[in-house]
Coordinates of C-alpha atoms and ligand atoms in Angstrom, one line a residue:
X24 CA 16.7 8.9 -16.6
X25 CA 14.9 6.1 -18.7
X26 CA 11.4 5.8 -18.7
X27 CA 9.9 2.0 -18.9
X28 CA 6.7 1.0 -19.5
X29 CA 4.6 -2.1 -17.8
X30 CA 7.2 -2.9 -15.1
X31 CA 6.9 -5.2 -12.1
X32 CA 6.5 -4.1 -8.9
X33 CA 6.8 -7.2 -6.8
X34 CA 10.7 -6.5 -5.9
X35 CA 10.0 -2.8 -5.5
X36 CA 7.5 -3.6 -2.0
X37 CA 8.7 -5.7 1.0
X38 CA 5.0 -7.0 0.9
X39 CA 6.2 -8.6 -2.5
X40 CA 2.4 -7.6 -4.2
X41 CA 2.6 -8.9 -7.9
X42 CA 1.2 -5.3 -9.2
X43 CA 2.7 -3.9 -12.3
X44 CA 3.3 0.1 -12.9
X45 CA 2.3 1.4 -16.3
X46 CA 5.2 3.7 -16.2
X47 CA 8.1 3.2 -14.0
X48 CA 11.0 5.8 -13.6
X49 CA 14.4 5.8 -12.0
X50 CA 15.0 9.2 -10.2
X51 CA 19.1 9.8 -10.0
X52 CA 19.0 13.1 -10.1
X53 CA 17.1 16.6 -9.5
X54 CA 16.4 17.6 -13.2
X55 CA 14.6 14.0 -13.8
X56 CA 11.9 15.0 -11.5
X57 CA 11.2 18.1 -13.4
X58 CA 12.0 16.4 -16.7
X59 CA 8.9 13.7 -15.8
X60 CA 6.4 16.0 -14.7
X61 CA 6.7 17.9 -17.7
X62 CA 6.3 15.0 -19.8
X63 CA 2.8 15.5 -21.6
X64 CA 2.1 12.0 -22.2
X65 CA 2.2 11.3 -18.2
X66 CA 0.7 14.9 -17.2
X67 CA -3.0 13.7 -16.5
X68 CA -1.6 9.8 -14.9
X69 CA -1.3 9.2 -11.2
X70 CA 1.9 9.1 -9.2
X71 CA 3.7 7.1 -6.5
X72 CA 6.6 8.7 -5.6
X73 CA 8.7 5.5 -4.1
X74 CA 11.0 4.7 -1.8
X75 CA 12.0 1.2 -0.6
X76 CA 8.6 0.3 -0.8
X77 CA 8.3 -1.2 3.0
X78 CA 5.5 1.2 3.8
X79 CA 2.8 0.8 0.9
X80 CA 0.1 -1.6 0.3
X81 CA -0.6 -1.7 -4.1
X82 CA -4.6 -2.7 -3.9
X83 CA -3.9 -3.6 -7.9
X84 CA -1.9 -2.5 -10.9
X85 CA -0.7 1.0 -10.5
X86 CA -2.0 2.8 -13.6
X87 CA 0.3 5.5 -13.7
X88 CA 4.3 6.5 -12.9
X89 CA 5.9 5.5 -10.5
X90 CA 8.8 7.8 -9.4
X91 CA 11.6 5.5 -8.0
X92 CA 13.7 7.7 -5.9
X93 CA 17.4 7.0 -6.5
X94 CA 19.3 10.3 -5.1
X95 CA 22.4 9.7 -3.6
X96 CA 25.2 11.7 -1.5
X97 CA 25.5 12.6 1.9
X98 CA 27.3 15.7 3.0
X99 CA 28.2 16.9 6.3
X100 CA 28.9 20.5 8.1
X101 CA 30.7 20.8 11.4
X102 CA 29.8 22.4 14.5
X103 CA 31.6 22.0 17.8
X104 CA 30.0 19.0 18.4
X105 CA 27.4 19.0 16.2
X106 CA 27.2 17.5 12.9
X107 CA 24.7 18.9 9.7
X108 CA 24.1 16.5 7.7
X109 CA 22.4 16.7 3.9
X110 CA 21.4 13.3 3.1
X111 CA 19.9 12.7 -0.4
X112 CA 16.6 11.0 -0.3
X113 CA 17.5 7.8 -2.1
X114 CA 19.9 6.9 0.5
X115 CA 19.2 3.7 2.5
X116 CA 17.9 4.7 5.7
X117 CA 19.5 1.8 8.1
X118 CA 22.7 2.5 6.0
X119 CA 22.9 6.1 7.0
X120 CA 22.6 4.8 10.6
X121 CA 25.7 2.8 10.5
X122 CA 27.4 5.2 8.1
X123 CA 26.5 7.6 11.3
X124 CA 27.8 5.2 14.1
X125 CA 30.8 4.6 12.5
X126 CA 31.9 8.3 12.2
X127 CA 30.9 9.1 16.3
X128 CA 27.8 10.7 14.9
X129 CA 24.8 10.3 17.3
X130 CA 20.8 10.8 17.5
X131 CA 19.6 8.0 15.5
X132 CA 20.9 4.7 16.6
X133 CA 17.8 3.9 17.8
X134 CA 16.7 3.8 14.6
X135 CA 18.7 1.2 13.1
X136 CA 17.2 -1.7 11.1
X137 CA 14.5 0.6 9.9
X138 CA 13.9 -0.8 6.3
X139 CA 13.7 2.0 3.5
X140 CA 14.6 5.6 2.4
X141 CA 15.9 8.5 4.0
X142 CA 13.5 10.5 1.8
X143 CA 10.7 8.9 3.1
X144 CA 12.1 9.1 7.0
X145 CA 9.9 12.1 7.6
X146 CA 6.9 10.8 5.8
X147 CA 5.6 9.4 8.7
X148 CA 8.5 10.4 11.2
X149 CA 9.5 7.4 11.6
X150 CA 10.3 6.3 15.3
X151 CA 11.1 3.1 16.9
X152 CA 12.3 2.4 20.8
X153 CA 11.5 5.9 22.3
X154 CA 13.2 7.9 19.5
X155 CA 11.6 9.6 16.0
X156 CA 13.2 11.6 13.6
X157 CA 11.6 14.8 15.1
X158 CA 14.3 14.2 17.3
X159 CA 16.9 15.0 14.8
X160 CA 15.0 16.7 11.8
X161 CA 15.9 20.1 10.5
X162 CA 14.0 20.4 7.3
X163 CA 13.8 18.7 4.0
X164 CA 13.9 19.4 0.7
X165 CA 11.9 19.3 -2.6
X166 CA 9.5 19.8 -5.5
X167 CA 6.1 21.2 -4.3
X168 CA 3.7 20.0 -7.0
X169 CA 1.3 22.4 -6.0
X170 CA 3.3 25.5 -6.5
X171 CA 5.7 23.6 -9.0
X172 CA 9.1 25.0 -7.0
X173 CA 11.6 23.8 -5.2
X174 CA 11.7 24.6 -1.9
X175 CA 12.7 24.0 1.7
X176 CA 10.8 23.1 4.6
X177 CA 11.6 23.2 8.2
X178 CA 11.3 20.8 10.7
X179 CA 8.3 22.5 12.1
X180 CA 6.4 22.8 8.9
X181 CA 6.3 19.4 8.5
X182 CA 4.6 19.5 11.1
X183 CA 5.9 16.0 12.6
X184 CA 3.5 13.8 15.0
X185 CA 2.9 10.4 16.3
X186 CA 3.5 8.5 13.1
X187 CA 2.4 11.3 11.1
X188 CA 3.4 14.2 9.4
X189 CA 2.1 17.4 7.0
X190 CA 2.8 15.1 3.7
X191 CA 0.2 12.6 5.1
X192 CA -2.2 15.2 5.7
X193 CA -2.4 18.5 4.1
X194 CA 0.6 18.1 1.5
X195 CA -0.3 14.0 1.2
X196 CA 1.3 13.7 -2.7
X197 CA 1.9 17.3 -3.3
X198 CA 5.8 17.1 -2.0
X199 CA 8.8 15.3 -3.5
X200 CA 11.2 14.7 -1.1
X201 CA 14.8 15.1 -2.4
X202 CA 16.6 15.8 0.6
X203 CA 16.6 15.6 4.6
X204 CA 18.6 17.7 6.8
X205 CA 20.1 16.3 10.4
X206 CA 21.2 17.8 13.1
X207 CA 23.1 15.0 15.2
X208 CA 26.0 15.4 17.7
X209 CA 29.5 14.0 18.7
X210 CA 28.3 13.7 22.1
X211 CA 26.6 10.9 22.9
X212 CA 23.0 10.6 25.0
X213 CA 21.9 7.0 24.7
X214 CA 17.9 6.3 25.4
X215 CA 16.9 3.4 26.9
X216 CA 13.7 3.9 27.6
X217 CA 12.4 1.0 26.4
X218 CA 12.4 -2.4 28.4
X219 CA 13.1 -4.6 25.8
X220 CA 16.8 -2.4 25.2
X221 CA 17.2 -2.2 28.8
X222 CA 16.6 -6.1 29.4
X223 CA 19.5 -6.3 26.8
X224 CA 21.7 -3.7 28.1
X225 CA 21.1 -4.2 32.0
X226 CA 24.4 -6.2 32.6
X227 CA 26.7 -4.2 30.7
X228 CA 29.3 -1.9 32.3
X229 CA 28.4 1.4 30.4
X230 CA 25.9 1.9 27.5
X231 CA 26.9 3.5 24.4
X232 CA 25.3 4.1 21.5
X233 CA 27.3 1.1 19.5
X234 CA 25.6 -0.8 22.2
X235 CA 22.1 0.6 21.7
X236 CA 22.4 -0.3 18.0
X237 CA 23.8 -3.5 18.7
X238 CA 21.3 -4.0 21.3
X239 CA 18.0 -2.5 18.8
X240 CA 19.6 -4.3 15.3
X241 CA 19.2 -7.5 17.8
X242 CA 16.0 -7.4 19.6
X243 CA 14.7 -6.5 15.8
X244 CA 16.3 -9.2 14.5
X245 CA 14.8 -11.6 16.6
X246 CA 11.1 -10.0 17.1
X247 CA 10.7 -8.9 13.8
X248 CA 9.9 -11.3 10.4
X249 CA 12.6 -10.3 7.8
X250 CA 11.0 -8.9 4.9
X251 CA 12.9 -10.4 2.4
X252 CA 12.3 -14.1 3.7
X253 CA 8.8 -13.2 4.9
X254 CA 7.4 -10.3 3.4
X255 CA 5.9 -7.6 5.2
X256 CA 5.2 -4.1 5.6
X257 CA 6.3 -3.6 9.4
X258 CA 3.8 -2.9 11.8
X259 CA 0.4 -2.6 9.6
X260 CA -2.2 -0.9 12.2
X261 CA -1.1 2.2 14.6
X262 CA -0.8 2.5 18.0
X263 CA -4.6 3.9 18.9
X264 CA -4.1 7.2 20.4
X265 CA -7.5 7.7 22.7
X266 CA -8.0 10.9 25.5
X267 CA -6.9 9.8 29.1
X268 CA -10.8 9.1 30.3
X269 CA -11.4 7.4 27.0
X270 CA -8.7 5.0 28.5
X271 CA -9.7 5.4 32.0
X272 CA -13.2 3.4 30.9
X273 CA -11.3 0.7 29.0
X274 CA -8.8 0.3 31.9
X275 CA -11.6 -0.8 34.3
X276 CA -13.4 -3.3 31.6
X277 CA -10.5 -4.7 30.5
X278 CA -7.6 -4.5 33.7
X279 CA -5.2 -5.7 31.1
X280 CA -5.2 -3.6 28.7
X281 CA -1.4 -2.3 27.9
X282 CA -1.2 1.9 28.1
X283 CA 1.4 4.1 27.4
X284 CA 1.0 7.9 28.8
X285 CA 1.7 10.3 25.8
X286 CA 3.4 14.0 26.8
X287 CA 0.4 15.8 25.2
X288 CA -2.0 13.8 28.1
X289 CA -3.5 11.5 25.6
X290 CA -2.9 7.4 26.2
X291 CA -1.8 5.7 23.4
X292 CA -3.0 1.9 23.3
X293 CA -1.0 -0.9 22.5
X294 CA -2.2 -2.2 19.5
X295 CA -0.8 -5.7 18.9
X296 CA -2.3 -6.4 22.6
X297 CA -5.7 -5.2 21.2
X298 CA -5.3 -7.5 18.1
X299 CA -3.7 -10.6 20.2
X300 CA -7.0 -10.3 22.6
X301 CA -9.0 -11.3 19.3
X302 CA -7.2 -14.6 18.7
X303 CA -5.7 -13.2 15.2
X304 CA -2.1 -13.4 16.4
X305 CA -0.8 -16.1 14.5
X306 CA -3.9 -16.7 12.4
X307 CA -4.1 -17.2 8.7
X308 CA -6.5 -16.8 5.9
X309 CA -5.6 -18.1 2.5
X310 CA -1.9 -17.1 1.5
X311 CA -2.2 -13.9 4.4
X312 CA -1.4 -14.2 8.2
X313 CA -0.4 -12.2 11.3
X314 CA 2.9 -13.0 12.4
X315 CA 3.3 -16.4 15.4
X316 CA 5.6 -13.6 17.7
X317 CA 3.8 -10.2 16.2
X318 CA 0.3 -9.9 15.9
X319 CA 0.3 -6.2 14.1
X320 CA 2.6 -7.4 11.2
X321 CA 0.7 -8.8 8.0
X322 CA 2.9 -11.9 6.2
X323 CA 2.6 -12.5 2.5
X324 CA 3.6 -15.9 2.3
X325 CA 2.4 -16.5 -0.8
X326 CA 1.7 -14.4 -4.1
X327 CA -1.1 -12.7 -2.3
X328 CA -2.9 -9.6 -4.0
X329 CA -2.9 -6.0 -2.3
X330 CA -6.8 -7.2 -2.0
X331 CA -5.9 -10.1 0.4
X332 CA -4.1 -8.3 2.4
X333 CA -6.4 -5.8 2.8
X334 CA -9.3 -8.4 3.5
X335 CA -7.5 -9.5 6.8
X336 CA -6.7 -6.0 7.8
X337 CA -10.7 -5.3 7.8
X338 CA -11.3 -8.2 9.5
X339 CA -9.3 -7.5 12.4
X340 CA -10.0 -4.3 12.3
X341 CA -14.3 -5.2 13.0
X342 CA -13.2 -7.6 15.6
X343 CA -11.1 -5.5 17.2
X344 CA -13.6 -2.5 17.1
X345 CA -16.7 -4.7 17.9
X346 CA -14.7 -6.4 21.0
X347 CA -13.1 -2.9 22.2
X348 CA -15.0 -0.2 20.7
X349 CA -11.6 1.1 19.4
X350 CA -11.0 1.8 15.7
X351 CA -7.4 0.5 14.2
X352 CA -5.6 2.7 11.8
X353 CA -4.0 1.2 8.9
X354 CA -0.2 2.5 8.8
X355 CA 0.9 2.0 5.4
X356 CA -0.2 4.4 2.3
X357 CA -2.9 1.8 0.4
X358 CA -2.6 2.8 -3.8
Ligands
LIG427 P1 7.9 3.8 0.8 O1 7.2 2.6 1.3 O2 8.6 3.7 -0.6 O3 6.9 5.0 0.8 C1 6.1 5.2 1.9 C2 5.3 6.5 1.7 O4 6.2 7.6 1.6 C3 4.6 6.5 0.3 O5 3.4 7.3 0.5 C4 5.5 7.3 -0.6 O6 4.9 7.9 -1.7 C5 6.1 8.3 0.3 N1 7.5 8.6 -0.1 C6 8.6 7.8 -0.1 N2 9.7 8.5 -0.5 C7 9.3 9.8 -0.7 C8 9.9 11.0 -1.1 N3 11.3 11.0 -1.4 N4 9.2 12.1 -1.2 C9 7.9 12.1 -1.0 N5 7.2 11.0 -0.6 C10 7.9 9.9 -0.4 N6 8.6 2.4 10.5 C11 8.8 3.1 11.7 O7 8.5 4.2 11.8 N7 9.5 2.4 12.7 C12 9.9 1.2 12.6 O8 10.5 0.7 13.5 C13 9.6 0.5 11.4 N8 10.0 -0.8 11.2 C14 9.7 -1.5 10.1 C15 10.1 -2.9 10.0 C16 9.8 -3.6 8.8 C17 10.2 -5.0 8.7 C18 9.1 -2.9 7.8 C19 8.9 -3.7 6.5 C20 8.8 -1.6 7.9 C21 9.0 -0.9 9.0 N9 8.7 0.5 9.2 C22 9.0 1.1 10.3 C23 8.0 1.2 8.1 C24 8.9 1.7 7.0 O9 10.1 1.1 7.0 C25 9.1 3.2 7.2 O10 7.9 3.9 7.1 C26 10.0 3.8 6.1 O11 10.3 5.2 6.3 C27 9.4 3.7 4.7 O12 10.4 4.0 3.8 P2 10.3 3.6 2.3 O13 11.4 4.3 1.5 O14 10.3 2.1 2.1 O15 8.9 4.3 1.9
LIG428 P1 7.6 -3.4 22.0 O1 9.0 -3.0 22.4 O2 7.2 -4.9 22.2 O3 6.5 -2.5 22.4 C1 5.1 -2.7 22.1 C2 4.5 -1.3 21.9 O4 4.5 -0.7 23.2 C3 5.2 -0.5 20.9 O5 4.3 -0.2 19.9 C4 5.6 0.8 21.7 O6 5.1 2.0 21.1 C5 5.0 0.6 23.0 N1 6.1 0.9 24.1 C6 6.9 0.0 24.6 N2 7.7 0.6 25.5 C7 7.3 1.8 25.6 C8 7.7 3.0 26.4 N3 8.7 2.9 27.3 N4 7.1 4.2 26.2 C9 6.2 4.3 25.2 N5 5.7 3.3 24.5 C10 6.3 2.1 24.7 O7 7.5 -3.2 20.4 P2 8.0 -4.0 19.1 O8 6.8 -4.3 18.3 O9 9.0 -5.1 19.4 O10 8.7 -2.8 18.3 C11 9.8 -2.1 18.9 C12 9.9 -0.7 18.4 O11 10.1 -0.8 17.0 C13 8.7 0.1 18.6 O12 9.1 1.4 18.9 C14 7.9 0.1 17.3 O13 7.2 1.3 17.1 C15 9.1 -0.1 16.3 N6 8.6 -0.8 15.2 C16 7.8 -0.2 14.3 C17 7.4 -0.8 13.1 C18 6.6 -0.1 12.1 O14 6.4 -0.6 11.0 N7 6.1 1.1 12.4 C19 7.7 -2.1 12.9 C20 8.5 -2.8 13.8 C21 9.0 -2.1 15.0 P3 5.8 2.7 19.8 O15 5.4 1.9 18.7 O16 5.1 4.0 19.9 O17 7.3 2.8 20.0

């Protein structure tokens, strides 16, 4: 592990922010975790525990160490037909997916072309096109700061919502993530529940999961700004979540407004209409904009500061409040 000081972060977050770490550290294995944290001279300095970097905003320079997360291996445990799978969390995320599809093991092809870690799959269970990892998550493992131990956590103790999970509520930056834990099967059970995969799929003789993949790493492709030549951090507001009269009332003002029925009764909104119905899709201010085809993903296309960014985000966020009464969430973590 070698510790460096003053390092740029601008390649380190698909937002491409120009903020610099103080302290920057390359994580490759276990004992560098514990070997950091007991460093005295970075005791009392904040952390960012980092992944790929496609879910943060940096507001400015990050002051303290940043923990790059660069544990690798993957190992696998049969079943019948099921397939247990250790995955380290430095392990490319959209990598593991193919890796998966490759070897007939299914459950997550739905969640291909996700940018970033495995370790950081569960920090916000990740979902896209009608699956989330809750789907497929066993437990994960890692150094609780609070209690300074290793341990493991189950699926239900991470406690795994829309979006959401315990390490951005109770345990938010108390929990390194070293390692998740899969349970995926030989036996294949596409989902396309979405419109956009079934639009795609509808002519084809039998759907696979190769062909869901092929059929998600597509539609992504041409919906969704690459990061690398356009850089973004995904979706930046969440889907609001409101009760089922909440969205009764906003049903009858506005007729149009797009709903999706959630199994616990609540109606989740869709927010890109919500921000489209302001006029922002497309818009730009200074070296920020919303996306021409996506009106929830942000666009650096300059070398615009975490502060810019965040400037548009509360500006749609008041419009879209003032115009609908309903108040966007900011999905990334902001540091
Ligand atoms: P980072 O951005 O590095 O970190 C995100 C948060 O997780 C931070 O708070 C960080 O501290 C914490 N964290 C990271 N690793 C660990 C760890 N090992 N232990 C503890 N905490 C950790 N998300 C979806 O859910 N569905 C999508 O379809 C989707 N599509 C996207 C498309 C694009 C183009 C982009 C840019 C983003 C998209 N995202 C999507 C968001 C993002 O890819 C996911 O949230 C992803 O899981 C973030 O992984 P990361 O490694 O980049 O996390
Ligand atoms: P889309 O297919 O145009 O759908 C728009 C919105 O409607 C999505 O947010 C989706 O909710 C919801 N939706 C569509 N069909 C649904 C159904 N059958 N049941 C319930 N909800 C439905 O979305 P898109 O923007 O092109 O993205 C496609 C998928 O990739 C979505 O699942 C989205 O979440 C995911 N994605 C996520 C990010 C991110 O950063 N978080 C970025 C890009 C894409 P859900 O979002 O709940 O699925």
């Amino acid at each position: 592990m070698t510790l460096l000081e003053d390092v740029s972060l601008q390649e380190f977050n698909t937002l491409s922010i120009p903020a610099r770490a103080a302290y920057f550290a390359e994580v490759v294995s276990a004992a560098d975790i514990e070997r950091i944290l007991a460093n005295p001279a970075l005791a009392t300095l904040p952390r960012l525990v980092l992944g790929g970097g496609s879910n943060i905003v940096l507001r400015g320079d990050f002051p303290g160490v940043v923990l790059h997360i660069a544990l690798r291996g993957i190992e696998v445990e049969e079943n019948g037909t099921q397939r247990l799978l250790k995955v380290a969390a430095g392990e490319n995320w959209d990598a593991l997916v193919r890796h998966c599809l490759a070897q007939g093991w299914y459950g997550i092809e739905n969640l291909i072309s996700i940018p970033g870690s495995a370790g950081a799959a569960p920090i916000q269970n990740i979902g896209a096109y009608g699956v989330e990892l809750a789907d497929v998550l066993v437990a994960v493992s890692g150094w609780d700061l609070n209690t300074q131990q290793w341990r493991r956590l189950s699926a239900e103790q991470c406690q795994l919502g829309y979006r959401t999970s315990v390490f951005k509520a109770a345990m938010q930056d108390r929990f390194i993530i070293t390692e998740i834990e899969l349970r995926l099967s030989t036996e294949a059970q596409p989902n396309v529940s979405y419109a956009a995969l079934n639009e795609v799929l509808s002519d084809s003789e039998s759907v696979t999961p190769e062909s869901v993949a092929e059929a998600v790493a597509a539609v992504r492709a041409s919906r969704l700004p690459d990061y690398r030549t356009e850089p973004n951090a995904g979706s930046f507001f969440k889907n609001p979540i409101v009760s089922a009269g909440r969205a009764s009332v906003l049903k009858q003002q506005f007729p149009q407004l797009v709903t999706w029925p959630m199994a616990d009764g609540r109606v989740k909104l869709a927010a890109a209409w919500l921000v489209e119905q302001c006029g922002w899709k497309g818009r730009r201010q200074g070296e920020v904009g919303i996306h021409p085809r996506q009106a929830i993903v942000l666009v650096n296309y300059g070398r615009a500061k975490g502060a810019e960014v965040l400037a548009l985000a509360e500006a749609i966020q008041h419009s879209v409040a003032e115009t609908f009464g309903v108040s966007l969430e900011i999905e990334p973590r902001l540091y």
